[in-house]
Amino acid sequence: MSEVLNRNLPNLLKQLVVDGKMTPKIAETAMNEANSRDVSLTTHLAQKQIISQADLARYNSNEYGLSFVDLDAVDIPMDVSAMLSSDMLKKLQLCPIYRMGKALTVAVADPIYLAHISDVRFATELVPEPVIVEYTKLQKLLNPEYTDGDDTAGMSISSDAAAQDLVIGTSDLESEDDADDDSGVDVTEFVNELLAHAIKKKVSDIHIEPYEKILRVRFRLDGILQVVSMPPKSISRKLTSRIKVMSRLNSSERRIPQDGRIHFRVSDEKFIDFRVNTLPTLYGEKIVMRILDSDTAALGVDNLGFDPKQKADLLNALEKPDGMILVTGPTGSGKTVTLYAGLNILNTSERNISTAEDPAEIQVPGINQVNVDNKVGLTFASALRAFLRQDPDIIMVGEIRDLETAEISVKAAQTGHLVLSTLHTNSAPETLTRLINMGVPAFNIASSVHLIVAQRLARRLCKNCKKPAENLPPKSLVQLGFAEEEVKSLQIFEPDGCGECANGYKGRVGIYQVMPISSEMEIMIMNGANSLEIADQATKEKVNDLRQSALQKVREGVTSLAELERVTKD
């Protein structure tokens, strides 16, 4: 690039220049002209047609962390369009386009008008969820007589250079689904871009949901679902068939759920796997795709969010030759990543490591991984029995679901093997009660379980745009769990939002309760102590519970009060 990039350019223009959509000179001229006209940058770029309407909308969607929706693909219900008067819509420069329960999707073309979202909430008593749309299409919706040029593009989500390098098998769809529709959508290209965009954004899941009048695509980013596209409903069956072909599923079977896998080429050397599940619903098959990126296995213990004491307790348990380490928490709380962070430490040529999972989401060389398949009789329990005949050093069980699996795991831990597993409980003390309720004898639990980790995942505040929270009542902070003496000097940060994050957050951090089983706890377990009594003992031994760990992350400026409440509220 021969021209020098003006550092004072807004982020939107900088990104357009970096991506080759305009030269530095054109960008600087556009900024100056927008200032002289006293209009926003987006309005100026759209009215002067300096770049395509679709590109402008997509870059704004990335800049502000909002979904991009093509208005041509949306059939706005009459009751939704009538929620606000036409005069008010023109004044606010936005338009409601879809309602689901208390959520109201609101189309905005120029991000400057996001400030009016609160007016929509007040007028409709609904929760507005803004999405970015093309400027000209919104103007035509607000004013049918609008005649400015419409420099439109297709309905697909944002296309990037990475998407162009992706290669997918081009197996034909079923003939009944190959019929042309009037949407003008290339389904193969749309699916390629969808998967590529999900990988680029580092999302965990893709949801494709058919309803009576719309087809909705959502990404789970940092644990929160966000709408990313609303393609034409007419392509629903063709889109489903395309994904089924890629997943090697039966395209003609639409009555029962199916499970499959997509092996997706990112480059000549790297593939990303997607675990695919289909589910018949009233208006078609819903598809959820989980991204299985083995790079997450490379996350070290240092990167997960443990405080120094928690990390030391975990490493101490991993160094023991036998016993059991349990990780507990709800689905999606990062238990598997924590287990594999530990397995990576233990994964040496001197050790025989075997895992039984349903399914194996992270593939690691040097570890013998088994996919449980109940249909053929390969259960967790049967896999464990086989492991014990294979001279194991370390065993990982994806989840202890029943008494048989629990008993075999405990027996293995008592006979010279290190066993790692997960359970679904709310806290570390409750895990002990859960095992007892399953039917495992208390003396077996006391002699085999060495450490329990309870965890949640909270969104990290974006380092680039987080800002100090103001006017926080000291009384409220004390009620949240902060000490009275620290409230006066406490600095708490809150999300803002920039082009580098999603609504002020970027990435996630673990919130942990790491509870070693002390000799006092062993005696309490054998004496039939309940989870509350174990929790009191843990407090005496200075084991932070989940709430206390989350408070510390707020003190450190890693996360916000809103996330503290979201992930640890009773």
mmCIF file with all atom_site columns, N, CA and C in Angstrom, residues 401-439:
data_model
loop_
_atom_site.group_PDB
_atom_site.id
_atom_site.type_symbol
_atom_site.label_atom_id
_atom_site.label_alt_id
_atom_site.label_comp_id
_atom_site.label_asym_id
_atom_site.label_entity_id
_atom_site.label_seq_id
_atom_site.pdbx_PDB_ins_code
_atom_site.Cartn_x
_atom_site.Cartn_y
_atom_site.Cartn_z
_atom_site.occupancy
_atom_site.B_iso_or_equiv
_atom_site.pdbx_formal_charge
_atom_site.auth_seq_id
_atom_site.auth_comp_id
_atom_site.auth_asym_id
_atom_site.auth_atom_id
_atom_site.pdbx_PDB_model_num
ATOM 1   N N  . ARG A 1 401 ? -22.519 -41.377 34.743 1.00 0.00 ? 401 ARG A N  1
ATOM 2   C CA . ARG A 1 401 ? -23.975 -41.216 34.653 1.00 0.00 ? 401 ARG A CA 1
ATOM 3   C C  . ARG A 1 401 ? -24.756 -42.205 35.504 1.00 0.00 ? 401 ARG A C  1
ATOM 4   N N  . ASP A 1 402 ? -24.122 -43.312 35.871 1.00 0.00 ? 402 ASP A N  1
ATOM 5   C CA . ASP A 1 402 ? -24.878 -44.351 36.572 1.00 0.00 ? 402 ASP A CA 1
ATOM 6   C C  . ASP A 1 402 ? -23.984 -45.038 37.591 1.00 0.00 ? 402 ASP A C  1
ATOM 7   N N  . LEU A 1 403 ? -24.593 -45.877 38.423 1.00 0.00 ? 403 LEU A N  1
ATOM 8   C CA . LEU A 1 403 ? -23.873 -46.541 39.507 1.00 0.00 ? 403 LEU A CA 1
ATOM 9   C C  . LEU A 1 403 ? -22.793 -47.472 38.977 1.00 0.00 ? 403 LEU A C  1
ATOM 10  N N  . GLU A 1 404 ? -23.084 -48.200 37.898 1.00 0.00 ? 404 GLU A N  1
ATOM 11  C CA . GLU A 1 404 ? -22.103 -49.152 37.370 1.00 0.00 ? 404 GLU A CA 1
ATOM 12  C C  . GLU A 1 404 ? -20.816 -48.446 36.967 1.00 0.00 ? 404 GLU A C  1
ATOM 13  N N  . THR A 1 405 ? -20.960 -47.333 36.217 1.00 0.00 ? 405 THR A N  1
ATOM 14  C CA . THR A 1 405 ? -19.776 -46.574 35.798 1.00 0.00 ? 405 THR A CA 1
ATOM 15  C C  . THR A 1 405 ? -19.051 -46.009 37.003 1.00 0.00 ? 405 THR A C  1
ATOM 16  N N  . ALA A 1 406 ? -19.826 -45.503 37.988 1.00 0.00 ? 406 ALA A N  1
ATOM 17  C CA . ALA A 1 406 ? -19.214 -44.931 39.192 1.00 0.00 ? 406 ALA A CA 1
ATOM 18  C C  . ALA A 1 406 ? -18.417 -45.980 39.954 1.00 0.00 ? 406 ALA A C  1
ATOM 19  N N  . GLU A 1 407 ? -18.988 -47.175 40.111 1.00 0.00 ? 407 GLU A N  1
ATOM 20  C CA . GLU A 1 407 ? -18.316 -48.226 40.877 1.00 0.00 ? 407 GLU A CA 1
ATOM 21  C C  . GLU A 1 407 ? -17.021 -48.680 40.202 1.00 0.00 ? 407 GLU A C  1
ATOM 22  N N  . ILE A 1 408 ? -17.052 -48.836 38.879 1.00 0.00 ? 408 ILE A N  1
ATOM 23  C CA . ILE A 1 408 ? -15.843 -49.268 38.163 1.00 0.00 ? 408 ILE A CA 1
ATOM 24  C C  . ILE A 1 408 ? -14.773 -48.175 38.242 1.00 0.00 ? 408 ILE A C  1
ATOM 25  N N  . SER A 1 409 ? -15.197 -46.910 38.131 1.00 0.00 ? 409 SER A N  1
ATOM 26  C CA . SER A 1 409 ? -14.252 -45.789 38.211 1.00 0.00 ? 409 SER A CA 1
ATOM 27  C C  . SER A 1 409 ? -13.590 -45.743 39.580 1.00 0.00 ? 409 SER A C  1
ATOM 28  N N  . VAL A 1 410 ? -14.401 -45.907 40.633 1.00 0.00 ? 410 VAL A N  1
ATOM 29  C CA . VAL A 1 410 ? -13.867 -45.891 41.995 1.00 0.00 ? 410 VAL A CA 1
ATOM 30  C C  . VAL A 1 410 ? -12.893 -47.061 42.196 1.00 0.00 ? 410 VAL A C  1
ATOM 31  N N  . LYS A 1 411 ? -13.282 -48.233 41.710 1.00 0.00 ? 411 LYS A N  1
ATOM 32  C CA . LYS A 1 411 ? -12.412 -49.402 41.842 1.00 0.00 ? 411 LYS A CA 1
ATOM 33  C C  . LYS A 1 411 ? -11.079 -49.176 41.132 1.00 0.00 ? 411 LYS A C  1
ATOM 34  N N  . ALA A 1 412 ? -11.125 -48.580 39.942 1.00 0.00 ? 412 ALA A N  1
ATOM 35  C CA . ALA A 1 412 ? -9.891  -48.295 39.204 1.00 0.00 ? 412 ALA A CA 1
ATOM 36  C C  . ALA A 1 412 ? -9.018  -47.311 39.972 1.00 0.00 ? 412 ALA A C  1
ATOM 37  N N  . ALA A 1 413 ? -9.652  -46.289 40.581 1.00 0.00 ? 413 ALA A N  1
ATOM 38  C CA . ALA A 1 413 ? -8.899  -45.297 41.337 1.00 0.00 ? 413 ALA A CA 1
ATOM 39  C C  . ALA A 1 413 ? -8.263  -45.897 42.580 1.00 0.00 ? 413 ALA A C  1
ATOM 40  N N  . GLN A 1 414 ? -8.874  -46.939 43.111 1.00 0.00 ? 414 GLN A N  1
ATOM 41  C CA . GLN A 1 414 ? -8.349  -47.588 44.320 1.00 0.00 ? 414 GLN A CA 1
ATOM 42  C C  . GLN A 1 414 ? -7.284  -48.630 44.024 1.00 0.00 ? 414 GLN A C  1
ATOM 43  N N  . THR A 1 415 ? -7.117  -48.976 42.758 1.00 0.00 ? 415 THR A N  1
ATOM 44  C CA . THR A 1 415 ? -6.182  -50.061 42.399 1.00 0.00 ? 415 THR A CA 1
ATOM 45  C C  . THR A 1 415 ? -5.020  -49.574 41.551 1.00 0.00 ? 415 THR A C  1
ATOM 46  N N  . GLY A 1 416 ? -4.598  -48.310 41.806 1.00 0.00 ? 416 GLY A N  1
ATOM 47  C CA . GLY A 1 416 ? -3.364  -47.843 41.182 1.00 0.00 ? 416 GLY A CA 1
ATOM 48  C C  . GLY A 1 416 ? -3.518  -47.069 39.902 1.00 0.00 ? 416 GLY A C  1
ATOM 49  N N  . HIS A 1 417 ? -4.737  -46.601 39.591 1.00 0.00 ? 417 HIS A N  1
ATOM 50  C CA . HIS A 1 417 ? -4.936  -45.826 38.371 1.00 0.00 ? 417 HIS A CA 1
ATOM 51  C C  . HIS A 1 417 ? -5.419  -44.420 38.721 1.00 0.00 ? 417 HIS A C  1
ATOM 52  N N  . LEU A 1 418 ? -4.985  -43.449 37.924 1.00 0.00 ? 418 LEU A N  1
ATOM 53  C CA . LEU A 1 418 ? -5.504  -42.085 38.065 1.00 0.00 ? 418 LEU A CA 1
ATOM 54  C C  . LEU A 1 418 ? -6.707  -41.955 37.144 1.00 0.00 ? 418 LEU A C  1
ATOM 55  N N  . VAL A 1 419 ? -7.860  -41.604 37.722 1.00 0.00 ? 419 VAL A N  1
ATOM 56  C CA . VAL A 1 419 ? -9.112  -41.529 36.972 1.00 0.00 ? 419 VAL A CA 1
ATOM 57  C C  . VAL A 1 419 ? -9.607  -40.083 36.958 1.00 0.00 ? 419 VAL A C  1
ATOM 58  N N  . LEU A 1 420 ? -9.915  -39.588 35.778 1.00 0.00 ? 420 LEU A N  1
ATOM 59  C CA . LEU A 1 420 ? -10.494 -38.252 35.618 1.00 0.00 ? 420 LEU A CA 1
ATOM 60  C C  . LEU A 1 420 ? -11.881 -38.401 35.020 1.00 0.00 ? 420 LEU A C  1
ATOM 61  N N  . SER A 1 421 ? -12.846 -37.641 35.533 1.00 0.00 ? 421 SER A N  1
ATOM 62  C CA . SER A 1 421 ? -14.196 -37.740 34.995 1.00 0.00 ? 421 SER A CA 1
ATOM 63  C C  . SER A 1 421 ? -14.988 -36.485 35.323 1.00 0.00 ? 421 SER A C  1
ATOM 64  N N  . THR A 1 422 ? -16.244 -36.446 34.844 1.00 0.00 ? 422 THR A N  1
ATOM 65  C CA . THR A 1 422 ? -17.133 -35.310 35.082 1.00 0.00 ? 422 THR A CA 1
ATOM 66  C C  . THR A 1 422 ? -18.466 -35.794 35.639 1.00 0.00 ? 422 THR A C  1
ATOM 67  N N  . LEU A 1 423 ? -19.137 -34.878 36.334 1.00 0.00 ? 423 LEU A N  1
ATOM 68  C CA . LEU A 1 423 ? -20.511 -35.083 36.774 1.00 0.00 ? 423 LEU A CA 1
ATOM 69  C C  . LEU A 1 423 ? -21.268 -33.774 36.570 1.00 0.00 ? 423 LEU A C  1
ATOM 70  N N  . HIS A 1 424 ? -22.588 -33.866 36.576 1.00 0.00 ? 424 HIS A N  1
ATOM 71  C CA . HIS A 1 424 ? -23.416 -32.661 36.468 1.00 0.00 ? 424 HIS A CA 1
ATOM 72  C C  . HIS A 1 424 ? -23.961 -32.313 37.843 1.00 0.00 ? 424 HIS A C  1
ATOM 73  N N  . THR A 1 425 ? -23.215 -31.503 38.593 1.00 0.00 ? 425 THR A N  1
ATOM 74  C CA . THR A 1 425 ? -23.691 -30.968 39.865 1.00 0.00 ? 425 THR A CA 1
ATOM 75  C C  . THR A 1 425 ? -23.354 -29.482 39.914 1.00 0.00 ? 425 THR A C  1
ATOM 76  N N  . ASN A 1 426 ? -23.930 -28.770 40.902 1.00 0.00 ? 426 ASN A N  1
ATOM 77  C CA . ASN A 1 426 ? -23.778 -27.312 40.945 1.00 0.00 ? 426 ASN A CA 1
ATOM 78  C C  . ASN A 1 426 ? -22.533 -26.844 41.673 1.00 0.00 ? 426 ASN A C  1
ATOM 79  N N  . SER A 1 427 ? -21.993 -27.660 42.558 1.00 0.00 ? 427 SER A N  1
ATOM 80  C CA . SER A 1 427 ? -20.821 -27.249 43.332 1.00 0.00 ? 427 SER A CA 1
ATOM 81  C C  . SER A 1 427 ? -19.989 -28.469 43.665 1.00 0.00 ? 427 SER A C  1
ATOM 82  N N  . ALA A 1 428 ? -18.770 -28.225 44.165 1.00 0.00 ? 428 ALA A N  1
ATOM 83  C CA . ALA A 1 428 ? -17.888 -29.342 44.518 1.00 0.00 ? 428 ALA A CA 1
ATOM 84  C C  . ALA A 1 428 ? -18.444 -30.181 45.668 1.00 0.00 ? 428 ALA A C  1
ATOM 85  N N  . PRO A 1 429 ? -18.932 -29.579 46.777 1.00 0.00 ? 429 PRO A N  1
ATOM 86  C CA . PRO A 1 429 ? -19.485 -30.421 47.858 1.00 0.00 ? 429 PRO A CA 1
ATOM 87  C C  . PRO A 1 429 ? -20.671 -31.272 47.410 1.00 0.00 ? 429 PRO A C  1
ATOM 88  N N  . GLU A 1 430 ? -21.511 -30.742 46.522 1.00 0.00 ? 430 GLU A N  1
ATOM 89  C CA . GLU A 1 430 ? -22.683 -31.493 46.068 1.00 0.00 ? 430 GLU A CA 1
ATOM 90  C C  . GLU A 1 430 ? -22.292 -32.723 45.256 1.00 0.00 ? 430 GLU A C  1
ATOM 91  N N  . THR A 1 431 ? -21.080 -32.729 44.702 1.00 0.00 ? 431 THR A N  1
ATOM 92  C CA . THR A 1 431 ? -20.616 -33.879 43.930 1.00 0.00 ? 431 THR A CA 1
ATOM 93  C C  . THR A 1 431 ? -20.496 -35.113 44.815 1.00 0.00 ? 431 THR A C  1
ATOM 94  N N  . LEU A 1 432 ? -20.017 -34.917 46.037 1.00 0.00 ? 432 LEU A N  1
ATOM 95  C CA . LEU A 1 432 ? -19.892 -36.037 46.969 1.00 0.00 ? 432 LEU A CA 1
ATOM 96  C C  . LEU A 1 432 ? -21.262 -36.617 47.306 1.00 0.00 ? 432 LEU A C  1
ATOM 97  N N  . THR A 1 433 ? -22.235 -35.721 47.552 1.00 0.00 ? 433 THR A N  1
ATOM 98  C CA . THR A 1 433 ? -23.595 -36.167 47.838 1.00 0.00 ? 433 THR A CA 1
ATOM 99  C C  . THR A 1 433 ? -24.194 -36.918 46.663 1.00 0.00 ? 433 THR A C  1
ATOM 100 N N  . ARG A 1 434 ? -23.897 -36.444 45.459 1.00 0.00 ? 434 ARG A N  1
ATOM 101 C CA . ARG A 1 434 ? -24.408 -37.082 44.245 1.00 0.00 ? 434 ARG A CA 1
ATOM 102 C C  . ARG A 1 434 ? -23.904 -38.519 44.130 1.00 0.00 ? 434 ARG A C  1
ATOM 103 N N  . LEU A 1 435 ? -22.631 -38.741 44.405 1.00 0.00 ? 435 LEU A N  1
ATOM 104 C CA . LEU A 1 435 ? -22.073 -40.091 44.340 1.00 0.00 ? 435 LEU A CA 1
ATOM 105 C C  . LEU A 1 435 ? -22.727 -41.007 45.378 1.00 0.00 ? 435 LEU A C  1
ATOM 106 N N  . ILE A 1 436 ? -22.955 -40.478 46.576 1.00 0.00 ? 436 ILE A N  1
ATOM 107 C CA . ILE A 1 436 ? -23.610 -41.264 47.623 1.00 0.00 ? 436 ILE A CA 1
ATOM 108 C C  . ILE A 1 436 ? -25.036 -41.614 47.212 1.00 0.00 ? 436 ILE A C  1
ATOM 109 N N  . ASN A 1 437 ? -25.737 -40.627 46.618 1.00 0.00 ? 437 ASN A N  1
ATOM 110 C CA . ASN A 1 437 ? -27.110 -40.882 46.157 1.00 0.00 ? 437 ASN A CA 1
ATOM 111 C C  . ASN A 1 437 ? -27.156 -41.908 45.031 1.00 0.00 ? 437 ASN A C  1
ATOM 112 N N  . MET A 1 438 ? -26.083 -41.987 44.253 1.00 0.00 ? 438 MET A N  1
ATOM 113 C CA . MET A 1 438 ? -26.003 -43.006 43.204 1.00 0.00 ? 438 MET A CA 1
ATOM 114 C C  . MET A 1 438 ? -25.918 -44.408 43.786 1.00 0.00 ? 438 MET A C  1
ATOM 115 N N  . GLY A 1 439 ? -25.393 -44.496 45.017 1.00 0.00 ? 439 GLY A N  1
ATOM 116 C CA . GLY A 1 439 ? -25.239 -45.801 45.653 1.00 0.00 ? 439 GLY A CA 1
ATOM 117 C C  . GLY A 1 439 ? -23.807 -46.199 45.916 1.00 0.00 ? 439 GLY A C  1
#
